[in-house]
Amino acid sequence: MQSKADLFPSDLARLADAARALSHPARLAILQTLAARGTCVCGDVVDELPLAQATVSQHLKVLKQAGLVRGEVDGPRSCYCVDSEALREVADAFVDFLGPLLDSPPASSSDCGAGECC
Amino acid sequence: MQSKADLFPSDLARLADAARALSHPARLAILQTLAARGTCVCGDVVDELPLAQATVSQHLKVLKQAGLVRGEVDGPRSCYCVDSEALREVADAFVDFLGPLLDSPPASSSDCGAGECC
DNA sequence: ATCGCTTATCGTCGCTATACGATAGCACAG
DNA sequence: CTGTGCTATCGTATAGCGACGATAAGCGAT
C-alpha cells in the first residue's frame, strides 16, 4: 500500500500498533490463556483455541512483535508469557489517549452531546 | 475469510472490534481532531489530515459503525462528534480486560516475570 | 544415531483494509 | 431554476491479514 500510516505522529502510530495487536479475538484469548495459566507453553494455547497450530504460532508472533508477550525458546517447548509491564504501558497509553477525549465541556458551546449537533 | 473470529466469546469479539476501530493512526487522529475542536464538520478533518476526502469519509464511517462517533447529516455539511459515553465504555472495557492480566502472582510459582521462564 | 514430540517457518488462498479518483446527492445562495 | 460547495458512495487497485497444510528445525528419549 502507499501506507499513509507513516504520515502521522509517532505516538499515534504506536498506539495504533498496540490496538492492532489487540484487534483480533484470538489474540485476546491467547493473552487471557497465557495470563490465566501460569503455563506459557504454546501447545496448551493450541489446545485451548479452535485454531490450527500454525495459526496460533503466527498470532503469538504478532503479539511478540508488538511487545505484549515475551517468548523464550526452551528447547522442545517454547515458553511464552505475558509482559505485564508492556501491557501496563499499553493500558496507560489508552487511558492517556482516551481520557482527554472524554472531558467534553459539561454544558458548553459546541458540544453535540445531546442529540442536536453543531 | 473463513473468519474463525466468530468462534470466540462475544465479549472478546466486541473488544477486538473496538481495538480494530482504533488500530489506524488516521482514525486516532480523527478522534483527536473531533474532540479538540468542538467543530464536528467533516471538511475540517480533511484539512487537518494528509488524506483525501474520500478516505476520511471512509474512516469516519468505520468509526461511526464502531459506535465511537455519532454523525448527523445536517444538509451540506455533516456533523460528526465523539460519543463520549461509548468511548468511556471502550476505555472501561480495555481496563477490565487488561487489569486482570496484570496482577501476576507477586512472587509465586509459574510466573515468568523476571527473565527465566516456566 | 535415530525416533518422536513440539514449535517455527514457508507457500498459498481468499478476504479485508486502505487509498484514491470519479460520480452522485443535497442544501443553500443567487 | 441553476449554480456552488460539501459529503457520501461507487468502482478499482494494491497491500496486508487470517487461516491452513506442509515442511523444516530443535531438543529429549530410546
Short mmCIF file of N, CA and C (backbone and C1' of nucleotides) in Angstrom, two decimals, chain D residues 9-21:
data_model
loop_
_atom_site.label_atom_id
_atom_site.label_comp_id
_atom_site.label_asym_id
_atom_site.label_seq_id
_atom_site.Cartn_x
_atom_site.Cartn_y
_atom_site.Cartn_z
P DT D 9 -22.80 6.69 2.70
"O5'" DT D 9 -22.52 6.15 1.22
"C5'" DT D 9 -23.44 6.46 0.19
"C4'" DT D 9 -22.83 6.15 -1.17
"C3'" DT D 9 -22.24 4.74 -1.30
"O3'" DT D 9 -22.94 4.04 -2.31
"C1'" DT D 9 -20.82 6.40 -2.24
P DC D 10 -22.60 2.52 -2.58
"O5'" DC D 10 -21.81 2.60 -3.96
"C5'" DC D 10 -22.32 3.42 -5.02
"C4'" DC D 10 -21.41 3.33 -6.23
"C3'" DC D 10 -20.80 1.95 -6.46
"O3'" DC D 10 -20.87 1.61 -7.84
"C1'" DC D 10 -19.08 3.57 -6.23
P DG D 11 -20.55 0.11 -8.26
"O5'" DG D 11 -19.11 0.28 -8.91
"C5'" DG D 11 -18.81 1.46 -9.69
"C4'" DG D 11 -17.33 1.49 -10.01
"C3'" DG D 11 -16.69 0.11 -10.13
"O3'" DG D 11 -15.88 0.06 -11.29
"C1'" DG D 11 -15.51 1.43 -8.54
P DT D 12 -15.12 -1.31 -11.66
"O5'" DT D 12 -13.66 -1.04 -11.10
"C5'" DT D 12 -13.02 0.20 -11.40
"C4'" DT D 12 -11.68 0.30 -10.71
"C3'" DT D 12 -10.89 -1.02 -10.68
"O3'" DT D 12 -9.60 -0.81 -11.20
"C1'" DT D 12 -10.93 -0.01 -8.56
P DA D 13 -8.74 -2.04 -11.76
"O5'" DA D 13 -7.35 -1.82 -11.02
"C5'" DA D 13 -6.79 -0.52 -10.88
"C4'" DA D 13 -5.90 -0.46 -9.66
"C3'" DA D 13 -5.04 -1.73 -9.48
"O3'" DA D 13 -3.68 -1.37 -9.33
"C1'" DA D 13 -6.20 -1.18 -7.48
P DT D 14 -2.57 -2.54 -9.39
"O5'" DT D 14 -2.00 -2.53 -7.90
"C5'" DT D 14 -1.62 -1.29 -7.31
"C4'" DT D 14 -1.54 -1.45 -5.81
"C3'" DT D 14 -0.68 -2.62 -5.34
"O3'" DT D 14 0.31 -2.14 -4.45
"C1'" DT D 14 -2.76 -2.60 -4.22
P DA D 15 1.50 -3.07 -3.97
"O5'" DA D 15 1.19 -3.22 -2.42
"C5'" DA D 15 0.72 -2.08 -1.71
"C4'" DA D 15 0.19 -2.52 -0.35
"C3'" DA D 15 1.02 -3.61 0.32
"O3'" DA D 15 1.24 -3.25 1.67
"C1'" DA D 15 -1.25 -4.29 0.18
P DG D 16 2.23 -4.03 2.57
"O5'" DG D 16 1.25 -4.78 3.59
"C5'" DG D 16 0.30 -3.99 4.30
"C4'" DG D 16 -0.77 -4.91 4.86
"C3'" DG D 16 -0.22 -6.06 5.72
"O3'" DG D 16 -0.71 -5.89 7.04
"C1'" DG D 16 -1.91 -6.80 4.19
P DC D 17 -0.31 -6.93 8.18
"O5'" DC D 17 -1.66 -7.78 8.29
"C5'" DC D 17 -2.90 -7.08 8.34
"C4'" DC D 17 -4.04 -8.07 8.50
"C3'" DC D 17 -3.74 -9.20 9.48
"O3'" DC D 17 -4.91 -9.43 10.26
"C1'" DC D 17 -4.26 -10.10 7.34
P DG D 18 -4.89 -10.44 11.41
"O5'" DG D 18 -5.53 -11.75 10.76
"C5'" DG D 18 -6.83 -11.66 10.23
"C4'" DG D 18 -7.34 -13.04 9.84
"C3'" DG D 18 -7.01 -14.15 10.84
"O3'" DG D 18 -8.12 -15.03 10.91
"C1'" DG D 18 -6.04 -14.62 8.73
P DA D 19 -8.12 -16.17 11.98
"O5'" DA D 19 -7.71 -17.44 11.11
"C5'" DA D 19 -8.64 -17.90 10.13
"C4'" DA D 19 -7.96 -18.91 9.23
"C3'" DA D 19 -7.25 -20.04 9.98
"O3'" DA D 19 -8.09 -21.19 10.03
"C1'" DA D 19 -6.06 -19.27 8.03
P DC D 20 -7.63 -22.45 10.84
"O5'" DC D 20 -6.78 -23.26 9.78
"C5'" DC D 20 -7.40 -23.66 8.57
"C4'" DC D 20 -6.35 -24.12 7.58
"C3'" DC D 20 -5.47 -25.24 8.09
"O3'" DC D 20 -5.95 -26.48 7.57
"C1'" DC D 20 -4.24 -23.57 6.86
P DG D 21 -5.34 -27.81 8.12
"O5'" DG D 21 -4.26 -28.15 7.00
"C5'" DG D 21 -4.68 -28.18 5.63
"C4'" DG D 21 -3.47 -28.38 4.73
"C3'" DG D 21 -2.62 -29.60 5.07
"O3'" DG D 21 -2.19 -30.25 3.87
"C1'" DG D 21 -1.30 -27.63 5.22
#
